[in-house]
Amino acid sequence: MRTRFSLIVLTIVILGFTTLSSGGTFDKAEYKARRVKLMQSIPDGIAVIIGSEGEKQKSNFIYFTGVEEPFSILIIDGMKKETILFLPSVESREKILEETGVDRVMPLAQFSRLLFSYQAQTNIIYTPFNRADAGYVPKGLIDPDNRLSREMNFISQIKKNFPCFRFKDLNHAIAELRVIKSPAEIEVMREAARISSLAHIEVLRSAKPGMYEWELEAIYEYTIKRLGGQGFGYEPIIPSDPKWYDSHYSENSRKIEDGDMVMPDVGGEYNYYVVDISATFPINGKFTPEQKRLNRIICAVENAMQKVFRPGIRSIDMKAEVQEIVAKQGIDLDKEGVYRIEANHWIGLDVHDVIGAGISSRTTILKPGMVLASDPAIKIRDKNGNVIGGVKIENTILITEDGCENLTHLVPRTVEEIEKVMAEKGIHDYLKKKDK
Ligand code: GLY
Ligand code: MN
């Protein structure tokens, strides 16, 4: 496990788990149920899922096994309805069988032999086609390094050795499972949300003019880890220059001057699950009248979105209802230039969860258990089109049976809430530089 023992004990208490014998965050019955559901999508073949190379375990692998050991491979046999786990070394077969609930555990060295034997039963291998893992290659560019993701490389190696196999993309079938979070997953996400929200509060307390963006980053990281998280759920984005508002800027190197608004987009990871939070606040702790006006608008829109999110709708269709609610407060969405009134992306094991697997957060009919980003924003531009101001709020939202729950509700949002927290002392206030 990625947490210390005391935190595991705490997790057991918080989540009410009776056992962590699976070796993962959840009971082995939960992992098994996920694998059994996947079997229904692959009745004519086997699924092969590879683990990490030594970095953090891959999301799909952890989802089906809870196993963190790198260089592991999972076969889920949709024909015989059995699961085989290959590990680099198998010290105690019984222990691993007991912890994971898989049917067979084998040393990695036997993977090829087993694959060979499958040729008599099927020629179909389902595996995630993860092209993007190899890094970003701009569209239209011939990649000079010819980088294939590990998954695509793996496919080409199997093809070379066993030309009879045909490959089918498993991403959609996995995404259909991962997009609906179980009650146990939701509890873990609640904890990720709690510690990440407390990190935002600690940053608000410490933020002062003259600090660098990276200092706020450090306070986020310290607080998330101090509270039992493993660190950032994604690259922290802490722009204080409007030019970088609502972007993926993560240099976080700028000195934040009095009068600047900071727009952090930062969420933590807890037991592999992440949340996504954005906020906008004045570094000096006091909103100007125009900043107050923008904050009031974005809070009204975000609150209206949380009234509208519910099972049975598509997020792409929600704008009219949101407009109707905020119009009663004198706000015209289009006149104010509010954009992204929809579920921007799913959230779970990844911040852009199950992205590219054909289940759009915009056009899919929402169901209970889905977790999504709600992140309306406004950008103010000068006459040349340069961004000179703006505001964004982002919450991690769970769709419930009859509406939604804001998992990141602890983050201060109104002007009054933010100014009150910013007037409190934070970690930074206790770290005095030596007198010259
Ligand atoms: N939190 C970063 C993003 O959603 O792109
Ligand atoms: Mn986001």
Short mmCIF file of C-alpha atoms and ligand atoms in Angstrom, two decimals:
data_model
loop_
_atom_site.label_atom_id
_atom_site.label_comp_id
_atom_site.label_asym_id
_atom_site.label_seq_id
_atom_site.Cartn_x
_atom_site.Cartn_y
_atom_site.Cartn_z
CA MET A 1 0.00 0.00 0.00
CA ARG A 2 1.07 3.54 -0.61
CA THR A 3 0.03 4.73 2.84
CA ARG A 4 1.71 4.29 6.16
CA PHE A 5 0.36 1.69 8.55
CA SER A 6 -1.29 4.23 10.86
CA LEU A 7 -3.15 5.69 7.90
CA ILE A 8 -4.33 2.26 6.84
CA VAL A 9 -5.75 1.77 10.32
CA LEU A 10 -7.37 5.18 10.07
CA THR A 11 -8.81 4.26 6.69
CA ILE A 12 -10.28 1.07 8.11
CA VAL A 13 -11.95 3.11 10.84
CA ILE A 14 -13.14 5.86 8.49
CA LEU A 15 -14.42 3.54 5.79
CA GLY A 16 -15.69 0.84 8.08
CA PHE A 17 -13.76 -1.88 6.28
CA THR A 18 -13.33 -5.08 8.19
CA THR A 19 -10.29 -6.16 6.23
CA LEU A 20 -7.66 -5.02 3.80
CA SER A 21 -6.65 -8.56 2.97
CA SER A 22 -6.83 -7.97 -0.78
CA GLY A 23 -3.55 -6.11 -0.50
CA GLY A 24 -5.34 -3.17 -2.13
CA THR A 25 -7.56 -0.39 -0.85
CA PHE A 26 -10.72 -2.44 -1.25
CA ASP A 27 -11.88 -5.87 -0.22
CA LYS A 28 -10.90 -8.59 -2.71
CA ALA A 29 -14.58 -9.25 -3.42
CA GLU A 30 -14.81 -5.79 -4.98
CA TYR A 31 -11.87 -6.43 -7.32
CA LYS A 32 -13.33 -9.82 -8.23
CA ALA A 33 -16.73 -8.29 -9.00
CA ARG A 34 -15.05 -5.82 -11.37
CA ARG A 35 -13.27 -8.66 -13.19
CA VAL A 36 -16.45 -10.73 -13.43
CA LYS A 37 -18.29 -7.75 -14.95
CA LEU A 38 -15.53 -7.30 -17.53
CA MET A 39 -15.80 -10.99 -18.51
CA GLN A 40 -19.27 -10.27 -19.87
CA SER A 41 -17.73 -7.98 -22.52
CA ILE A 42 -15.13 -10.52 -23.69
CA PRO A 43 -16.97 -13.87 -24.08
CA ASP A 44 -14.89 -14.89 -27.11
CA GLY A 45 -11.37 -14.08 -25.96
CA ILE A 46 -8.97 -13.03 -23.26
CA ALA A 47 -8.18 -9.60 -21.85
CA VAL A 48 -4.52 -8.82 -21.27
CA ILE A 49 -3.69 -5.82 -19.09
CA ILE A 50 -0.11 -4.80 -18.33
CA GLY A 51 1.04 -3.08 -15.15
CA SER A 52 3.51 -0.27 -14.67
CA GLU A 53 7.25 -0.32 -15.30
CA GLY A 54 8.10 0.73 -11.77
CA GLU A 55 6.42 4.09 -11.48
CA LYS A 56 2.98 4.37 -9.86
CA GLN A 57 0.78 1.43 -10.81
CA LYS A 58 -1.36 1.93 -13.92
CA SER A 59 -4.97 2.85 -13.26
CA ASN A 60 -6.53 -0.10 -15.12
CA PHE A 61 -4.24 -2.58 -13.39
CA ILE A 62 -4.92 -1.22 -9.92
CA TYR A 63 -8.65 -1.12 -10.73
CA PHE A 64 -8.85 -4.86 -11.43
CA THR A 65 -6.28 -6.15 -8.92
CA GLY A 66 -5.27 -3.68 -6.21
CA VAL A 67 -1.75 -4.99 -6.88
CA GLU A 68 1.03 -2.40 -6.92
CA GLU A 69 3.92 -4.62 -7.95
CA PRO A 70 5.46 -3.34 -11.19
CA PHE A 71 6.06 -5.50 -14.28
CA SER A 72 2.95 -7.57 -13.59
CA ILE A 73 0.44 -8.76 -16.19
CA LEU A 74 -3.20 -9.71 -15.80
CA ILE A 75 -5.15 -12.11 -17.99
CA ILE A 76 -8.91 -12.16 -17.66
CA ASP A 77 -10.26 -15.14 -19.58
CA GLY A 78 -13.76 -14.37 -20.84
CA MET A 79 -14.27 -17.93 -22.08
CA LYS A 80 -13.34 -19.96 -19.00
CA LYS A 81 -14.27 -17.08 -16.69
CA GLU A 82 -11.00 -17.11 -14.81
CA THR A 83 -8.28 -14.64 -13.90
CA ILE A 84 -4.54 -15.25 -13.99
CA LEU A 85 -2.06 -12.87 -12.41
CA PHE A 86 1.57 -12.90 -13.57
CA LEU A 87 4.11 -11.45 -11.16
CA PRO A 88 7.87 -11.00 -11.64
CA SER A 89 8.43 -13.31 -8.70
CA VAL A 90 5.98 -15.44 -6.75
CA GLU A 91 7.14 -15.94 -3.19
CA SER A 92 3.92 -17.21 -1.67
CA ARG A 93 1.29 -18.34 -4.12
CA GLU A 94 -1.27 -19.00 -1.36
CA LYS A 95 -0.86 -15.54 0.12
CA ILE A 96 -1.29 -13.80 -3.23
CA LEU A 97 -4.28 -15.95 -4.15
CA GLU A 98 -5.83 -15.14 -0.80
CA GLU A 99 -5.09 -11.40 -1.07
CA THR A 100 -6.21 -10.86 -4.65
CA GLY A 101 -8.96 -13.44 -5.13
CA VAL A 102 -7.58 -14.31 -8.59
CA ASP A 103 -7.82 -17.91 -9.77
CA ARG A 104 -4.17 -18.50 -10.61
CA VAL A 105 -0.85 -16.81 -9.88
CA MET A 106 2.08 -17.51 -12.18
CA PRO A 107 5.62 -16.21 -12.60
CA LEU A 108 6.01 -13.70 -15.39
CA ALA A 109 8.42 -16.03 -17.14
CA GLN A 110 5.48 -18.30 -17.97
CA PHE A 111 3.41 -15.61 -19.68
CA SER A 112 4.52 -16.49 -23.22
CA ARG A 113 3.92 -20.17 -22.65
CA LEU A 114 0.39 -19.53 -21.47
CA LEU A 115 -0.28 -17.19 -24.38
CA PHE A 116 0.93 -19.96 -26.69
CA SER A 117 -1.59 -22.37 -25.19
CA TYR A 118 -4.44 -19.87 -25.68
CA GLN A 119 -3.97 -20.12 -29.48
CA ALA A 120 -5.93 -23.39 -29.42
CA GLN A 121 -8.94 -21.63 -27.85
CA THR A 122 -9.18 -18.17 -29.39
CA ASN A 123 -7.45 -15.71 -31.65
CA ILE A 124 -8.83 -12.63 -29.89
CA ILE A 125 -6.90 -10.58 -27.36
CA TYR A 126 -8.62 -7.60 -25.78
CA THR A 127 -6.24 -4.97 -24.43
CA PRO A 128 -6.38 -1.20 -23.89
CA PHE A 129 -5.04 0.68 -26.92
CA ASN A 130 -3.32 3.47 -25.02
CA ARG A 131 -1.61 5.43 -27.75
CA ALA A 132 -1.19 8.62 -25.75
CA ASP A 133 1.03 7.16 -23.02
CA ALA A 134 4.14 7.70 -25.12
CA GLY A 135 3.81 11.44 -24.76
CA TYR A 136 2.25 14.23 -26.71
CA VAL A 137 2.83 14.20 -30.44
CA PRO A 138 1.18 17.13 -32.24
CA LYS A 139 -1.40 16.07 -34.81
CA GLY A 140 0.09 15.76 -38.27
CA LEU A 141 3.67 15.51 -37.03
CA ILE A 142 5.63 12.41 -37.91
CA ASP A 143 7.08 11.53 -34.50
CA PRO A 144 10.88 11.69 -34.99
CA ASP A 145 11.38 9.24 -32.13
CA ASN A 146 8.73 6.82 -33.37
CA ARG A 147 7.50 6.45 -29.81
CA LEU A 148 4.84 3.85 -29.19
CA SER A 149 3.12 3.59 -25.83
CA ARG A 150 4.05 0.52 -23.76
CA GLU A 151 0.65 -0.92 -24.58
CA MET A 152 1.10 -0.54 -28.35
CA ASN A 153 4.65 -1.89 -28.11
CA PHE A 154 3.34 -4.86 -26.17
CA ILE A 155 0.78 -5.55 -28.91
CA SER A 156 3.43 -5.41 -31.62
CA GLN A 157 5.67 -7.81 -29.67
CA ILE A 158 2.84 -10.34 -29.26
CA LYS A 159 1.99 -10.00 -32.97
CA LYS A 160 5.58 -10.81 -33.88
CA ASN A 161 5.64 -13.93 -31.71
CA PHE A 162 2.04 -15.08 -32.23
CA PRO A 163 0.81 -13.80 -35.62
CA CYS A 164 -2.54 -15.57 -35.24
CA PHE A 165 -3.84 -13.17 -32.57
CA ARG A 166 -6.13 -10.29 -33.49
CA PHE A 167 -6.39 -7.36 -31.08
CA LYS A 168 -9.49 -5.51 -29.94
CA ASP A 169 -9.50 -2.33 -27.88
CA LEU A 170 -10.61 -2.95 -24.29
CA ASN A 171 -10.78 0.70 -23.28
CA HIS A 172 -14.50 1.17 -23.83
CA ALA A 173 -15.49 -1.90 -21.82
CA ILE A 174 -13.21 -0.86 -18.94
CA ALA A 175 -14.48 2.72 -19.08
CA GLU A 176 -18.09 1.53 -18.79
CA LEU A 177 -17.14 0.01 -15.43
CA ARG A 178 -14.80 2.71 -14.17
CA VAL A 179 -17.18 5.57 -14.97
CA ILE A 180 -19.63 4.36 -12.29
CA LYS A 181 -18.01 4.52 -8.88
CA SER A 182 -18.94 1.97 -6.23
CA PRO A 183 -19.84 3.06 -2.67
CA ALA A 184 -16.33 2.07 -1.52
CA GLU A 185 -14.70 4.11 -4.30
CA ILE A 186 -16.89 7.08 -3.39
CA GLU A 187 -15.70 6.90 0.23
CA VAL A 188 -12.07 7.02 -0.96
CA MET A 189 -12.88 9.96 -3.23
CA ARG A 190 -14.55 11.74 -0.28
CA GLU A 191 -11.27 11.45 1.60
CA ALA A 192 -9.28 12.69 -1.44
CA ALA A 193 -11.72 15.61 -1.58
CA ARG A 194 -11.43 16.35 2.13
CA ILE A 195 -7.65 16.52 2.24
CA SER A 196 -7.44 18.44 -1.04
CA SER A 197 -10.01 20.97 0.18
CA LEU A 198 -8.08 21.41 3.44
CA ALA A 199 -4.96 22.05 1.35
CA HIS A 200 -6.82 24.84 -0.46
CA ILE A 201 -7.79 26.30 2.91
CA GLU A 202 -4.17 26.15 4.11
CA VAL A 203 -3.03 27.91 0.92
CA LEU A 204 -5.62 30.65 1.42
CA ARG A 205 -4.35 31.16 4.98
CA SER A 206 -0.72 31.40 3.88
CA ALA A 207 -1.05 33.35 0.62
CA LYS A 208 0.56 36.80 0.71
CA PRO A 209 1.78 39.29 -1.92
CA GLY A 210 5.43 38.68 -2.77
CA MET A 211 5.21 34.88 -2.55
CA TYR A 212 6.08 32.78 -5.57
CA GLU A 213 3.59 30.45 -7.20
CA TRP A 214 5.84 27.52 -6.27
CA GLU A 215 5.49 28.43 -2.59
CA LEU A 216 1.75 27.91 -2.84
CA GLU A 217 2.46 24.64 -4.68
CA ALA A 218 4.69 23.53 -1.80
CA ILE A 219 1.97 24.28 0.76
CA TYR A 220 -0.56 22.27 -1.24
CA GLU A 221 1.84 19.33 -1.46
CA TYR A 222 2.81 19.44 2.20
CA THR A 223 -0.78 19.61 3.39
CA ILE A 224 -2.02 16.84 1.09
CA LYS A 225 0.80 14.51 2.20
CA ARG A 226 0.57 15.53 5.85
CA LEU A 227 -3.13 14.56 5.80
CA GLY A 228 -2.41 11.12 4.37
CA GLY A 229 -2.53 11.70 0.63
CA GLN A 230 0.22 10.55 -1.72
CA GLY A 231 0.71 13.93 -3.40
CA PHE A 232 -0.74 15.73 -6.38
CA GLY A 233 -3.43 14.02 -8.43
CA TYR A 234 -2.16 15.84 -11.52
CA GLU A 235 0.41 18.52 -12.34
CA PRO A 236 -0.47 21.47 -10.08
CA ILE A 237 -1.52 24.55 -12.05
CA ILE A 238 -1.03 27.85 -10.15
CA PRO A 239 -1.17 30.82 -12.52
CA SER A 240 -1.17 34.38 -11.20
CA ASP A 241 -0.68 35.96 -14.63
CA PRO A 242 -4.05 36.21 -16.44
CA LYS A 243 -2.31 35.07 -19.61
CA TRP A 244 -2.23 31.56 -18.11
CA TYR A 245 -5.69 31.51 -16.50
CA ASP A 246 -7.66 28.31 -17.15
CA SER A 247 -4.79 26.62 -18.95
CA HIS A 248 -2.41 23.76 -18.19
CA TYR A 249 0.37 26.14 -17.10
CA SER A 250 2.37 24.36 -14.39
CA GLU A 251 5.68 26.20 -14.33
CA ASN A 252 4.52 27.95 -11.15
CA SER A 253 7.60 30.17 -11.13
CA ARG A 254 6.18 33.71 -11.04
CA LYS A 255 6.34 36.12 -8.12
CA ILE A 256 2.78 37.04 -7.16
CA GLU A 257 2.38 40.79 -6.75
CA ASP A 258 -0.08 42.76 -4.67
CA GLY A 259 -3.29 43.11 -6.68
CA ASP A 260 -2.88 39.81 -8.57
CA MET A 261 -5.59 37.17 -8.66
CA VAL A 262 -4.37 33.58 -8.40
CA MET A 263 -6.28 30.78 -10.15
CA PRO A 264 -5.00 27.48 -8.73
CA ASP A 265 -6.18 24.21 -10.28
CA VAL A 266 -4.87 21.65 -7.78
CA GLY A 267 -6.14 18.33 -6.44
CA GLY A 268 -4.57 15.61 -4.36
CA GLU A 269 -4.37 11.83 -4.63
CA TYR A 270 -5.54 9.46 -1.93
CA ASN A 271 -5.12 5.71 -2.45
CA TYR A 272 -4.93 6.22 -6.23
CA TYR A 273 -8.11 8.33 -6.45
CA VAL A 274 -7.92 12.02 -7.26
CA VAL A 275 -10.14 15.08 -7.16
CA ASP A 276 -10.09 18.22 -9.27
CA ILE A 277 -10.43 21.65 -7.62
CA SER A 278 -10.00 25.16 -9.00
CA ALA A 279 -10.40 28.46 -7.20
CA THR A 280 -9.73 32.15 -7.84
CA PHE A 281 -8.64 34.56 -5.09
CA PRO A 282 -6.82 37.89 -4.62
CA ILE A 283 -3.32 37.34 -3.22
CA ASN A 284 -3.78 40.27 -0.82
CA GLY A 285 -6.91 38.74 0.70
CA LYS A 286 -9.31 41.52 -0.34
CA PHE A 287 -11.56 41.40 -3.42
CA THR A 288 -12.03 44.61 -5.45
CA PRO A 289 -15.66 45.47 -6.36
CA GLU A 290 -15.17 44.02 -9.88
CA GLN A 291 -13.56 40.86 -8.48
CA LYS A 292 -16.50 40.56 -6.07
CA ARG A 293 -18.91 40.88 -8.98
CA LEU A 294 -17.15 38.15 -10.97
CA ASN A 295 -17.00 35.86 -7.92
CA ARG A 296 -20.71 36.36 -7.27
CA ILE A 297 -21.50 35.40 -10.88
CA ILE A 298 -19.31 32.29 -10.96
CA CYS A 299 -20.61 31.10 -7.56
CA ALA A 300 -24.18 31.57 -8.78
CA VAL A 301 -23.46 29.58 -11.95
CA GLU A 302 -21.66 26.80 -10.05
CA ASN A 303 -24.50 26.57 -7.51
CA ALA A 304 -27.06 26.50 -10.31
CA MET A 305 -25.13 23.72 -12.04
CA GLN A 306 -25.26 21.71 -8.82
CA LYS A 307 -29.04 22.19 -8.78
CA VAL A 308 -29.26 20.88 -12.34
CA PHE A 309 -26.83 17.90 -12.28
CA ARG A 310 -28.96 14.76 -11.84
CA PRO A 311 -29.43 11.30 -13.31
CA GLY A 312 -31.19 11.19 -16.67
CA ILE A 313 -29.80 14.36 -18.26
CA ARG A 314 -26.86 15.02 -20.58
CA SER A 315 -24.59 17.75 -19.31
CA ILE A 316 -24.44 19.32 -22.77
CA ASP A 317 -28.15 20.13 -22.42
CA MET A 318 -28.06 21.81 -19.02
CA LYS A 319 -27.24 25.40 -20.00
CA ALA A 320 -30.86 26.57 -20.47
CA GLU A 321 -31.84 25.37 -16.98
CA VAL A 322 -28.77 26.98 -15.44
CA GLN A 323 -29.55 30.23 -17.25
CA GLU A 324 -33.11 30.17 -15.95
CA ILE A 325 -31.88 29.83 -12.36
CA VAL A 326 -29.22 32.57 -12.54
CA ALA A 327 -31.46 34.93 -14.54
CA LYS A 328 -33.55 35.24 -11.37
CA GLN A 329 -30.40 36.69 -9.77
CA GLY A 330 -29.97 39.16 -12.65
CA ILE A 331 -27.20 37.23 -14.39
CA ASP A 332 -27.07 36.73 -18.16
CA LEU A 333 -24.63 33.88 -18.91
CA ASP A 334 -23.92 34.91 -22.47
CA LYS A 335 -23.51 38.60 -21.71
CA GLU A 336 -21.03 37.76 -18.95
CA GLY A 337 -19.18 35.33 -21.21
CA VAL A 338 -19.52 32.35 -18.86
CA TYR A 339 -18.28 29.24 -20.60
CA ARG A 340 -18.22 25.48 -19.95
CA ILE A 341 -21.63 24.94 -18.42
CA GLU A 342 -21.36 21.18 -18.59
CA ALA A 343 -19.42 18.26 -17.14
CA ASN A 344 -15.94 18.96 -18.44
CA HIS A 345 -14.55 15.48 -17.76
CA TRP A 346 -14.96 12.43 -15.53
CA ILE A 347 -12.78 12.07 -12.40
CA GLY A 348 -11.64 8.95 -10.57
CA LEU A 349 -8.36 7.07 -10.72
CA ASP A 350 -7.28 9.72 -13.24
CA VAL A 351 -8.15 13.40 -13.27
CA HIS A 352 -9.38 13.05 -16.84
CA ASP A 353 -10.82 9.67 -16.06
CA VAL A 354 -11.41 7.14 -18.86
CA ILE A 355 -10.68 9.84 -21.42
CA GLY A 356 -10.80 8.84 -25.07
CA ALA A 357 -12.75 5.65 -24.39
CA GLY A 358 -15.92 6.79 -26.12
CA ILE A 359 -17.91 7.81 -23.04
CA SER A 360 -18.19 11.58 -23.26
CA SER A 361 -18.95 13.49 -20.07
CA ARG A 362 -20.90 15.94 -22.20
CA THR A 363 -23.18 13.66 -24.20
CA THR A 364 -23.61 10.64 -21.92
CA ILE A 365 -26.85 10.43 -19.94
CA LEU A 366 -25.77 10.93 -16.34
CA LYS A 367 -26.21 8.08 -13.87
CA PRO A 368 -25.74 7.75 -10.08
CA GLY A 369 -22.12 6.99 -9.21
CA MET A 370 -20.61 9.13 -11.97
CA VAL A 371 -18.07 11.68 -10.76
CA LEU A 372 -17.34 14.72 -12.88
CA ALA A 373 -15.72 18.14 -13.02
CA SER A 374 -17.96 21.18 -12.88
CA ASP A 375 -15.77 24.14 -13.84
CA PRO A 376 -17.47 27.20 -15.30
CA ALA A 377 -15.18 30.13 -16.04
CA ILE A 378 -15.03 33.65 -17.42
CA LYS A 379 -12.11 35.32 -19.18
CA ILE A 380 -11.87 39.09 -19.48
CA ARG A 381 -9.99 40.27 -22.58
CA ASP A 382 -8.67 43.63 -23.74
CA LYS A 383 -9.46 44.99 -27.18
CA ASN A 384 -6.55 43.01 -28.64
CA GLY A 385 -7.92 39.73 -27.30
CA ASN A 386 -5.35 39.35 -24.52
CA VAL A 387 -6.69 37.88 -21.28
CA ILE A 388 -6.43 40.50 -18.54
CA GLY A 389 -8.67 38.96 -15.89
CA GLY A 390 -11.08 36.20 -15.12
CA VAL A 391 -12.54 33.75 -12.67
CA LYS A 392 -12.95 29.97 -12.47
CA ILE A 393 -14.43 27.59 -9.90
CA GLU A 394 -14.03 23.84 -10.17
CA ASN A 395 -15.64 21.21 -7.98
CA THR A 396 -15.62 17.43 -8.09
CA ILE A 397 -19.27 16.39 -8.29
CA LEU A 398 -20.87 13.00 -7.61
CA ILE A 399 -24.16 12.18 -9.34
CA THR A 400 -26.54 10.71 -6.73
CA GLU A 401 -29.94 8.97 -7.02
CA ASP A 402 -31.82 12.27 -7.05
CA GLY A 403 -29.30 14.98 -7.85
CA CYS A 404 -25.67 15.50 -6.98
CA GLU A 405 -23.23 15.88 -4.12
CA ASN A 406 -20.33 18.31 -4.18
CA LEU A 407 -17.42 16.21 -2.89
CA THR A 408 -15.23 19.33 -2.61
CA HIS A 409 -17.76 21.36 -0.62
CA LEU A 410 -15.20 22.35 2.04
CA VAL A 411 -13.40 24.78 -0.30
CA PRO A 412 -14.31 28.39 0.62
CA ARG A 413 -16.17 29.94 -2.31
CA THR A 414 -17.99 33.17 -1.42
CA VAL A 415 -16.14 36.48 -0.99
CA GLU A 416 -16.96 36.40 2.73
CA GLU A 417 -15.70 32.82 3.18
CA ILE A 418 -12.48 33.45 1.26
CA GLU A 419 -11.66 36.78 2.94
CA LYS A 420 -12.31 35.26 6.38
CA VAL A 421 -9.95 32.31 5.80
CA MET A 422 -7.31 34.54 4.21
CA ALA A 423 -7.26 36.71 7.35
CA GLU A 424 -6.23 33.67 9.43
CA LYS A 425 -2.62 32.68 10.03
CA GLY A 426 -1.14 29.89 7.91
CA ILE A 427 2.01 27.76 7.78
CA HIS A 428 3.81 30.52 5.90
CA ASP A 429 3.24 33.00 8.75
CA TYR A 430 5.21 30.76 11.13
CA LEU A 431 8.21 30.45 8.82
CA LYS A 432 10.09 33.66 9.48
CA LYS A 433 13.24 34.41 7.54
CA LYS A 434 16.34 35.10 9.66
CA ASP A 435 16.69 38.81 10.49
CA LYS A 436 19.27 40.51 8.36
N1 GLY B 1 -7.39 19.95 -13.57
C1 GLY B 1 -6.84 20.09 -14.84
C2 GLY B 1 -7.79 19.78 -15.93
O1 GLY B 1 -8.90 19.42 -15.68
O2 GLY B 1 -7.43 19.86 -17.07
MN MN B 2 -10.55 19.75 -14.51
#
